[in-house]
């Protein structure tokens, strides 16, 4: 997003640009990030892989649906079966459309 400002305020211009996540994902792998961070690490890596929010919607869904449940792969699998848009902010849902 580019922000242009003047005396009347700010104007946002949204831009898309390619980004190769391969170097970041390779470094995560090198450091055993997913193994050390578990479900959270897996979601963070998925965000880099897909350029989509994963962790915040997961944590919001968990707080609503399973507030006392531990962070397990089974819980993550349950989350992956739902429509995640319901647990994203309106701004992020709009960004998925544009």
PDB file of N, CA and C in Angstrom, residues 16 42-57 79 84-85 88 91-98:
ATOM      1  N   UNK A  16      -0.073  -4.706  -5.657  1.00  0.00           N
ATOM      2  CA  UNK A  16       0.382  -6.083  -5.479  1.00  0.00           C
ATOM      3  C   UNK A  16       1.767  -6.196  -6.072  1.00  0.00           C
ATOM      4  N   UNK A  42       3.689 -23.448  12.513  1.00  0.00           N
ATOM      5  CA  UNK A  42       3.090 -23.945  11.270  1.00  0.00           C
ATOM      6  C   UNK A  42       2.221 -22.871  10.614  1.00  0.00           C
ATOM      7  N   UNK A  43       1.451 -22.153  11.423  1.00  0.00           N
ATOM      8  CA  UNK A  43       0.599 -21.089  10.895  1.00  0.00           C
ATOM      9  C   UNK A  43       1.413 -19.910  10.373  1.00  0.00           C
ATOM     10  N   UNK A  44       2.467 -19.555  11.066  1.00  0.00           N
ATOM     11  CA  UNK A  44       3.334 -18.467  10.604  1.00  0.00           C
ATOM     12  C   UNK A  44       3.959 -18.836   9.256  1.00  0.00           C
ATOM     13  N   UNK A  45       4.440 -20.059   9.144  1.00  0.00           N
ATOM     14  CA  UNK A  45       5.023 -20.496   7.869  1.00  0.00           C
ATOM     15  C   UNK A  45       3.979 -20.496   6.762  1.00  0.00           C
ATOM     16  N   UNK A  46       2.750 -20.863   7.084  1.00  0.00           N
ATOM     17  CA  UNK A  46       1.678 -20.851   6.081  1.00  0.00           C
ATOM     18  C   UNK A  46       1.382 -19.427   5.617  1.00  0.00           C
ATOM     19  N   UNK A  47       1.480 -18.467   6.531  1.00  0.00           N
ATOM     20  CA  UNK A  47       1.286 -17.072   6.143  1.00  0.00           C
ATOM     21  C   UNK A  47       2.338 -16.648   5.121  1.00  0.00           C
ATOM     22  N   UNK A  48       3.581 -17.046   5.333  1.00  0.00           N
ATOM     23  CA  UNK A  48       4.637 -16.716   4.367  1.00  0.00           C
ATOM     24  C   UNK A  48       4.422 -17.456   3.049  1.00  0.00           C
ATOM     25  N   UNK A  49       3.993 -18.697   3.133  1.00  0.00           N
ATOM     26  CA  UNK A  49       3.789 -19.514   1.933  1.00  0.00           C
ATOM     27  C   UNK A  49       2.655 -18.976   1.058  1.00  0.00           C
ATOM     28  N   UNK A  50       1.561 -18.499   1.694  1.00  0.00           N
ATOM     29  CA  UNK A  50       0.350 -18.128   0.957  1.00  0.00           C
ATOM     30  C   UNK A  50       0.099 -16.627   0.885  1.00  0.00           C
ATOM     31  N   UNK A  51       0.817 -15.833   1.674  1.00  0.00           N
ATOM     32  CA  UNK A  51       0.565 -14.386   1.772  1.00  0.00           C
ATOM     33  C   UNK A  51      -0.872 -14.107   2.233  1.00  0.00           C
ATOM     34  N   UNK A  52      -1.381 -14.965   3.090  1.00  0.00           N
ATOM     35  CA  UNK A  52      -2.718 -14.808   3.666  1.00  0.00           C
ATOM     36  C   UNK A  52      -2.619 -14.925   5.184  1.00  0.00           C
ATOM     37  N   UNK A  53      -3.493 -14.212   5.872  1.00  0.00           N
ATOM     38  CA  UNK A  53      -3.531 -14.335   7.329  1.00  0.00           C
ATOM     39  C   UNK A  53      -3.937 -15.749   7.734  1.00  0.00           C
ATOM     40  N   UNK A  54      -3.238 -16.290   8.693  1.00  0.00           N
ATOM     41  CA  UNK A  54      -3.570 -17.618   9.221  1.00  0.00           C
ATOM     42  C   UNK A  54      -3.607 -17.607  10.748  1.00  0.00           C
ATOM     43  N   UNK A  55      -2.577 -17.054  11.363  1.00  0.00           N
ATOM     44  CA  UNK A  55      -2.450 -17.124  12.820  1.00  0.00           C
ATOM     45  C   UNK A  55      -3.549 -16.342  13.538  1.00  0.00           C
ATOM     46  N   UNK A  56      -3.773 -15.103  13.155  1.00  0.00           N
ATOM     47  CA  UNK A  56      -4.776 -14.291  13.844  1.00  0.00           C
ATOM     48  C   UNK A  56      -6.179 -14.887  13.722  1.00  0.00           C
ATOM     49  N   UNK A  57      -6.614 -15.298  12.519  1.00  0.00           N
ATOM     50  CA  UNK A  57      -7.934 -15.942  12.453  1.00  0.00           C
ATOM     51  C   UNK A  57      -8.008 -17.221  13.287  1.00  0.00           C
ATOM     52  N   UNK A  79      -9.704 -26.309  12.473  1.00  0.00           N
ATOM     53  CA  UNK A  79      -9.717 -24.937  11.950  1.00  0.00           C
ATOM     54  C   UNK A  79      -9.620 -24.928  10.430  1.00  0.00           C
ATOM     55  N   UNK A  84     -12.506 -19.455   7.095  1.00  0.00           N
ATOM     56  CA  UNK A  84     -11.711 -18.586   7.978  1.00  0.00           C
ATOM     57  C   UNK A  84     -12.104 -17.115   7.884  1.00  0.00           C
ATOM     58  N   UNK A  85     -12.788 -16.738   6.821  1.00  0.00           N
ATOM     59  CA  UNK A  85     -13.138 -15.326   6.638  1.00  0.00           C
ATOM     60  C   UNK A  85     -13.978 -14.781   7.791  1.00  0.00           C
ATOM     61  N   UNK A  88     -11.731 -13.115  10.353  1.00  0.00           N
ATOM     62  CA  UNK A  88     -10.822 -12.057   9.899  1.00  0.00           C
ATOM     63  C   UNK A  88     -11.508 -10.708  10.072  1.00  0.00           C
ATOM     64  N   UNK A  91     -11.430  -5.465   7.042  1.00  0.00           N
ATOM     65  CA  UNK A  91     -10.412  -4.989   6.106  1.00  0.00           C
ATOM     66  C   UNK A  91      -9.714  -6.162   5.415  1.00  0.00           C
ATOM     67  N   UNK A  92      -9.421  -7.196   6.158  1.00  0.00           N
ATOM     68  CA  UNK A  92      -8.744  -8.360   5.562  1.00  0.00           C
ATOM     69  C   UNK A  92      -9.690  -9.147   4.660  1.00  0.00           C
ATOM     70  N   UNK A  93     -10.950  -9.222   5.019  1.00  0.00           N
ATOM     71  CA  UNK A  93     -11.927  -9.899   4.134  1.00  0.00           C
ATOM     72  C   UNK A  93     -12.043  -9.125   2.827  1.00  0.00           C
ATOM     73  N   UNK A  94     -12.053  -7.803   2.886  1.00  0.00           N
ATOM     74  CA  UNK A  94     -12.131  -6.982   1.675  1.00  0.00           C
ATOM     75  C   UNK A  94     -10.891  -7.184   0.810  1.00  0.00           C
ATOM     76  N   UNK A  95      -9.740  -7.316   1.427  1.00  0.00           N
ATOM     77  CA  UNK A  95      -8.493  -7.496   0.667  1.00  0.00           C
ATOM     78  C   UNK A  95      -8.506  -8.824  -0.088  1.00  0.00           C
ATOM     79  N   UNK A  96      -9.209  -9.817   0.423  1.00  0.00           N
ATOM     80  CA  UNK A  96      -9.297 -11.104  -0.274  1.00  0.00           C
ATOM     81  C   UNK A  96     -10.074 -10.969  -1.576  1.00  0.00           C
ATOM     82  N   UNK A  97     -11.016 -10.024  -1.613  1.00  0.00           N
ATOM     83  CA  UNK A  97     -11.863  -9.842  -2.781  1.00  0.00           C
ATOM     84  C   UNK A  97     -11.132  -9.050  -3.856  1.00  0.00           C
ATOM     85  N   UNK A  98     -10.382  -8.026  -3.455  1.00  0.00           N
ATOM     86  CA  UNK A  98      -9.751  -7.153  -4.446  1.00  0.00           C
ATOM     87  C   UNK A  98      -8.487  -7.707  -5.027  1.00  0.00           C
TER      88      UNK A  98
END
